[in-house]
Coordinates of C-alpha atoms and ligand atoms in Angstrom, one line a residue:
X107 CA -18.5 -14.1 -16.3
X108 CA -18.5 -10.8 -14.4
X109 CA -15.7 -8.3 -13.8
X110 CA -16.0 -5.4 -11.4
X111 CA -13.9 -2.3 -11.8
X112 CA -13.6 -0.4 -8.5
X113 CA -10.9 2.1 -9.0
X114 CA -10.2 5.6 -10.5
X115 CA -13.5 6.7 -11.9
X116 CA -11.9 9.0 -14.5
X117 CA -10.4 6.1 -16.3
X118 CA -13.3 3.7 -15.9
X119 CA -14.8 4.4 -19.4
X120 CA -11.5 3.5 -21.1
X121 CA -11.5 0.1 -19.4
X122 CA -15.2 -0.5 -20.2
X123 CA -14.8 0.5 -23.8
X124 CA -11.9 -1.9 -24.3
X125 CA -13.8 -4.8 -22.7
X126 CA -17.0 -4.0 -24.7
X127 CA -15.1 -4.2 -27.9
X128 CA -12.7 -7.1 -27.2
X129 CA -14.5 -9.2 -24.7
X130 CA -18.2 -8.9 -25.2
X131 CA -18.6 -12.3 -23.4
X132 CA -17.5 -10.7 -20.2
X133 CA -19.9 -8.6 -18.2
X134 CA -17.8 -5.5 -17.3
X135 CA -19.3 -3.6 -14.4
X136 CA -18.2 -0.3 -12.9
X137 CA -18.5 0.5 -9.2
X138 CA -21.0 1.5 -7.8
X139 CA -23.1 0.1 -10.5
X140 CA -22.0 -3.4 -9.5
X141 CA -25.1 -5.5 -9.9
X142 CA -25.2 -8.7 -7.9
X143 CA -21.9 -8.9 -6.1
X144 CA -22.3 -12.7 -5.8
X145 CA -21.7 -13.0 -9.5
X146 CA -18.4 -11.1 -9.6
X147 CA -15.4 -13.4 -10.5
X148 CA -12.7 -10.8 -11.3
X149 CA -12.1 -7.6 -9.4
X150 CA -9.9 -4.7 -10.5
X151 CA -9.3 -2.4 -7.6
X152 CA -6.9 0.0 -6.0
X153 CA -8.0 -0.7 -2.5
X154 CA -10.5 -3.4 -1.5
X155 CA -12.2 -1.9 1.6
X156 CA -12.4 -4.1 4.7
X157 CA -15.1 -6.6 4.4
X158 CA -15.7 -6.0 0.7
X159 CA -14.0 -9.2 -0.5
X160 CA -16.2 -11.2 1.8
X161 CA -19.2 -10.0 -0.3
X162 CA -17.8 -11.6 -3.4
X163 CA -18.1 -15.4 -2.8
X164 CA -17.2 -16.3 -6.4
X165 CA -14.1 -14.0 -6.6
X166 CA -11.3 -15.8 -8.5
X167 CA -8.7 -13.1 -9.0
X168 CA -8.0 -9.7 -7.5
X169 CA -6.2 -7.4 -9.9
X170 CA -4.5 -4.3 -8.5
X171 CA -5.2 -1.3 -10.7
X172 CA -1.7 0.0 -9.9
X173 CA 1.8 -1.3 -10.0
X174 CA 2.2 -1.2 -6.2
X175 CA 0.2 -3.5 -4.0
X176 CA 1.2 -2.1 -0.6
X177 CA -2.2 -0.4 -0.3
X178 CA -3.9 -3.9 -0.3
X179 CA -4.4 -5.5 3.1
X180 CA -3.1 -9.0 2.1
X181 CA -4.6 -10.5 5.3
X182 CA -8.0 -9.6 4.0
X183 CA -7.5 -11.5 0.7
X184 CA -8.2 -15.2 1.1
X185 CA -5.2 -17.4 0.4
X186 CA -6.8 -19.1 -2.6
X187 CA -7.4 -15.7 -4.4
X188 CA -4.3 -14.6 -6.3
X189 CA -3.4 -10.9 -6.2
X190 CA -2.0 -9.7 -9.6
X191 CA 0.1 -6.6 -9.9
X192 CA -0.3 -4.1 -12.8
X193 CA 2.6 -4.5 -15.1
X194 CA 1.8 -2.7 -18.3
X195 CA 3.6 -0.5 -20.9
X196 CA 1.7 2.7 -19.9
X197 CA 3.0 2.6 -16.3
X198 CA 6.5 1.6 -17.5
X199 CA 6.7 4.4 -20.1
X200 CA 5.4 7.0 -17.6
X201 CA 8.1 6.0 -15.1
X202 CA 10.8 6.0 -17.7
X203 CA 9.8 9.6 -18.8
X204 CA 9.6 10.9 -15.2
X205 CA 12.9 9.5 -14.1
X206 CA 14.7 10.5 -17.3
X207 CA 13.3 14.0 -16.8
X208 CA 14.5 14.1 -13.2
X209 CA 18.0 12.8 -13.9
X210 CA 18.4 15.1 -16.9
X211 CA 17.1 18.1 -14.9
X212 CA 19.7 17.3 -12.2
X213 CA 22.5 16.6 -14.6
X214 CA 21.8 19.9 -16.5
X215 CA 21.3 22.0 -13.4
X216 CA 17.7 23.0 -14.3
X217 CA 16.9 23.6 -10.6
X218 CA 19.8 26.0 -10.3
X219 CA 18.6 27.8 -13.4
X220 CA 15.1 28.1 -12.0
X221 CA 16.5 29.9 -9.0
X222 CA 18.8 32.0 -11.3
X223 CA 15.8 33.0 -13.4
X224 CA 13.8 34.1 -10.4
X225 CA 16.7 36.3 -9.4
X226 CA 17.4 37.5 -13.0
X227 CA 20.9 35.9 -12.9
X228 CA 22.7 34.9 -16.1
X229 CA 25.4 32.4 -14.9
X230 CA 26.4 29.5 -17.1
X231 CA 27.4 26.5 -15.0
X232 CA 30.0 24.0 -16.2
X233 CA 28.4 20.8 -17.6
X234 CA 30.3 17.5 -17.1
X235 CA 29.6 14.8 -19.7
X236 CA 26.9 12.3 -18.7
X237 CA 29.6 9.6 -18.6
X238 CA 31.1 11.4 -15.6
X239 CA 28.0 10.8 -13.5
X240 CA 26.7 7.6 -12.1
X241 CA 23.0 6.9 -11.7
X242 CA 22.0 4.1 -9.3
X243 CA 18.6 2.5 -9.2
X244 CA 17.3 0.7 -6.2
X245 CA 14.8 -2.0 -7.2
X246 CA 15.5 -3.9 -10.4
X247 CA 11.9 -5.0 -11.3
X248 CA 10.3 -4.1 -14.6
X249 CA 10.3 -0.4 -13.9
X250 CA 13.9 -0.2 -12.6
X251 CA 15.2 -2.2 -15.6
X252 CA 13.3 0.0 -18.1
X253 CA 14.6 3.2 -16.5
X254 CA 18.2 1.9 -16.7
X255 CA 17.8 0.9 -20.3
X256 CA 16.7 4.4 -21.3
X257 CA 19.3 6.2 -19.1
X258 CA 22.0 4.2 -20.9
X259 CA 21.2 6.0 -24.1
X260 CA 22.4 9.3 -22.5
X261 CA 25.7 7.7 -21.6
X262 CA 25.4 7.8 -17.8
X263 CA 27.3 5.2 -15.8
X264 CA 24.7 2.9 -14.3
X265 CA 24.4 0.9 -11.2
X266 CA 21.5 -1.2 -9.8
X267 CA 20.8 -2.6 -6.4
X268 CA 18.3 -5.4 -5.8
X269 CA 17.3 -7.7 -2.9
X270 CA 18.2 -10.7 -5.0
X271 CA 21.0 -10.8 -7.6
X272 CA 20.3 -9.6 -11.2
X273 CA 22.5 -9.3 -14.2
X274 CA 21.8 -6.4 -16.6
X275 CA 24.0 -5.5 -19.6
X276 CA 25.8 -2.3 -19.1
X277 CA 24.8 -2.0 -15.4
X278 CA 27.0 -2.7 -12.4
X279 CA 24.7 -4.6 -10.2
X280 CA 24.7 -5.2 -6.4
X281 CA 22.5 -7.4 -4.3
X282 CA 21.3 -7.7 -0.7
X283 CA 22.1 -5.8 2.5
X284 CA 25.9 -6.6 2.3
X285 CA 26.3 -4.8 -1.0
X286 CA 24.1 -1.8 -0.3
X287 CA 27.0 0.4 1.0
X288 CA 29.3 -0.3 -1.9
X289 CA 26.5 0.3 -4.3
X290 CA 25.6 3.7 -2.7
X291 CA 29.3 4.8 -2.5
X292 CA 29.3 5.3 -6.3
X293 CA 25.8 6.9 -6.9
X294 CA 25.7 10.6 -7.8
X295 CA 22.0 10.3 -8.4
X296 CA 20.0 7.7 -6.4
X297 CA 16.6 6.6 -7.7
X298 CA 14.4 4.6 -5.4
X299 CA 12.0 2.3 -7.2
X300 CA 11.6 -0.2 -4.5
X301 CA 8.3 -1.8 -3.5
X302 CA 7.1 -0.9 0.0
X303 CA 7.6 -3.8 2.4
X304 CA 8.6 -4.0 6.1
X305 CA 12.2 -4.3 4.9
X306 CA 12.1 -1.1 2.8
X307 CA 10.1 1.1 5.1
X308 CA 12.4 3.9 6.3
X309 CA 15.3 2.6 4.1
X310 CA 16.0 6.2 2.8
X311 CA 17.5 7.4 6.1
X312 CA 20.5 9.1 7.6
X313 CA 22.7 6.1 7.4
X314 CA 22.0 5.5 3.7
X315 CA 22.5 9.2 2.9
X316 CA 25.9 9.1 4.6
X317 CA 26.9 6.2 2.4
X318 CA 26.3 8.3 -0.8
X319 CA 29.1 10.5 -2.2
X320 CA 28.8 14.1 -0.8
X321 CA 26.5 16.2 -2.9
X322 CA 24.5 13.2 -4.3
X323 CA 20.8 13.7 -5.3
X324 CA 17.8 11.6 -4.5
X325 CA 14.8 10.8 -6.6
X326 CA 12.1 8.9 -4.8
X327 CA 9.5 7.3 -7.0
X328 CA 9.0 4.4 -4.7
X329 CA 6.7 5.1 -1.7
X330 CA 6.6 7.9 0.8
X331 CA 7.1 5.7 3.9
X332 CA 10.5 4.6 2.5
X333 CA 11.9 8.0 3.3
X334 CA 12.7 9.4 6.8
X335 CA 11.7 13.0 6.1
X336 CA 13.8 14.6 9.0
X337 CA 16.9 12.7 7.9
X338 CA 16.5 14.0 4.3
X339 CA 16.2 17.6 5.5
X340 CA 19.3 17.1 7.7
X341 CA 21.2 15.6 4.8
X342 CA 20.2 18.5 2.5
X343 CA 21.0 21.2 5.1
X344 CA 24.4 19.7 5.8
X345 CA 25.3 19.5 2.1
X346 CA 25.6 15.7 2.2
X347 CA 22.8 15.6 -0.4
X348 CA 22.4 18.4 -3.0
X349 CA 18.7 17.9 -4.0
X350 CA 15.7 15.6 -3.7
X351 CA 12.9 15.1 -6.2
X352 CA 10.0 13.4 -4.5
X353 CA 6.9 12.1 -6.4
X354 CA 5.7 10.2 -3.3
X355 CA 5.3 11.4 0.3
X356 CA 3.9 10.2 3.6
X357 CA 1.2 11.2 4.0
X358 CA -0.4 12.0 0.6
X359 CA -1.4 14.6 -0.1
X360 CA 1.6 16.3 1.6
X361 CA 0.2 18.6 4.2
X362 CA 0.4 22.3 3.3
X363 CA 2.7 23.0 6.3
X364 CA 5.2 20.2 5.6
X365 CA 8.8 21.5 5.5
X366 CA 9.3 19.9 2.1
X367 CA 7.2 22.5 0.4
X368 CA 9.3 25.4 1.4
X369 CA 12.7 23.7 1.2
X370 CA 14.7 25.2 -1.7
X371 CA 16.3 21.9 -2.6
X372 CA 13.3 19.7 -2.5
X373 CA 11.1 19.4 -5.5
X374 CA 7.7 17.7 -5.0
X375 CA 5.2 16.3 -7.5
X376 CA 1.9 14.9 -6.4
X377 CA 2.4 11.1 -7.2
X378 CA 2.1 11.5 -10.9
X379 CA 5.3 9.8 -12.1
X380 CA 3.3 7.1 -13.8
X381 CA -0.2 5.9 -14.0
X382 CA -2.0 2.9 -15.3
X383 CA -3.3 3.7 -18.9
X384 CA -6.5 1.8 -19.7
X385 CA -5.5 1.6 -23.4
X386 CA -2.4 -0.4 -22.7
X387 CA -3.4 -2.1 -19.4
X388 CA -6.8 -3.5 -20.5
X389 CA -5.3 -5.9 -23.2
X390 CA -2.8 -7.2 -20.6
X391 CA -5.4 -7.7 -18.0
X392 CA -7.8 -9.4 -20.4
X393 CA -5.0 -11.7 -21.6
X394 CA -4.5 -12.7 -17.9
X395 CA -8.2 -13.4 -17.6
X396 CA -8.1 -15.5 -20.7
X397 CA -5.2 -17.5 -19.2
X398 CA -7.2 -18.1 -16.1
X399 CA -10.2 -19.2 -18.2
X400 CA -7.9 -21.7 -20.0
X401 CA -6.6 -23.0 -16.7
X402 CA -3.1 -21.5 -17.4
X403 CA -0.9 -19.9 -14.8
X404 CA -1.6 -16.2 -14.3
X405 CA 1.2 -13.6 -15.0
X406 CA 2.4 -11.1 -12.4
X407 CA 1.0 -12.8 -9.4
X408 CA 2.2 -11.2 -6.1
X409 CA 4.4 -13.4 -4.0
X410 CA 2.7 -13.0 -0.6
X411 CA 5.9 -14.1 1.2
X412 CA 8.0 -11.3 -0.4
X413 CA 5.1 -8.8 -0.3
X414 CA 5.4 -7.7 -4.0
Ligands
OXD531 C1 1.1 2.5 -8.6 C2 1.3 4.0 -8.3 O1 1.4 1.7 -7.8 O2 0.6 4.8 -9.0 O3 0.7 2.2 -9.7 O4 2.0 4.3 -7.4

């Protein structure tokens, strides 16, 4: 039984150690030391380069090493090979930390104080209670739900929008295109945690920004192509939006001459909101392999029709 890991080299040892200790029956290989590709049954990869899957005739399951799968060319993955998304506590915790930090930094005016500090200005701003602000999350998958649960502890009013209806305690939920505008109308901070699909590409655009209350802030932790960059700059410059925190951009890395770098109300981080942690991801992936070996249904299989 062979598994090939072809992803982030820095974290490869963490994966290999876990499998060596907990699954000595599985032959765990790290790219490029892949041995005979004809023996590989499970592949853990971020991207599967064109033609590579064709070299793995025994491949049974393709595991994405990240939460998103938009980087995988689904047309290159044979229909009988399931693609499994990475759903693991390390990614979820990282996202919860990042979004909480972003929302609290906005709520507590940290970006204003950074500017004040640079100018040696002592100017206390009035702080409304968290309960006076509404945070809305687009995308109510495992990440969106975990983020909302944590934000609830601070007392924010919460809203969630999803393609299909969801019920979440303490969260006002909205679903589908018809309910997008009413959802947006109440969001002081909008968090994008949507998967990238043809339907969500460019969704963060002028029309969407106009539907938010004036002065709302955007946090994009989804994918760069969901944002129309020029529309964001226009919305910030007109005051329709107050700030944007972007962990994802298009392209990545963000080119040095991109206007986001110099914009005073855009804060950029280099796609670090959350990352797969081998310590917590390997047990989950191994359990999925064991399910496959027992002939049981795999968890977290991507629905190819939906694209996530
Ligand atoms: C992921 C990511 O999909 O890092 O895991 O964006």
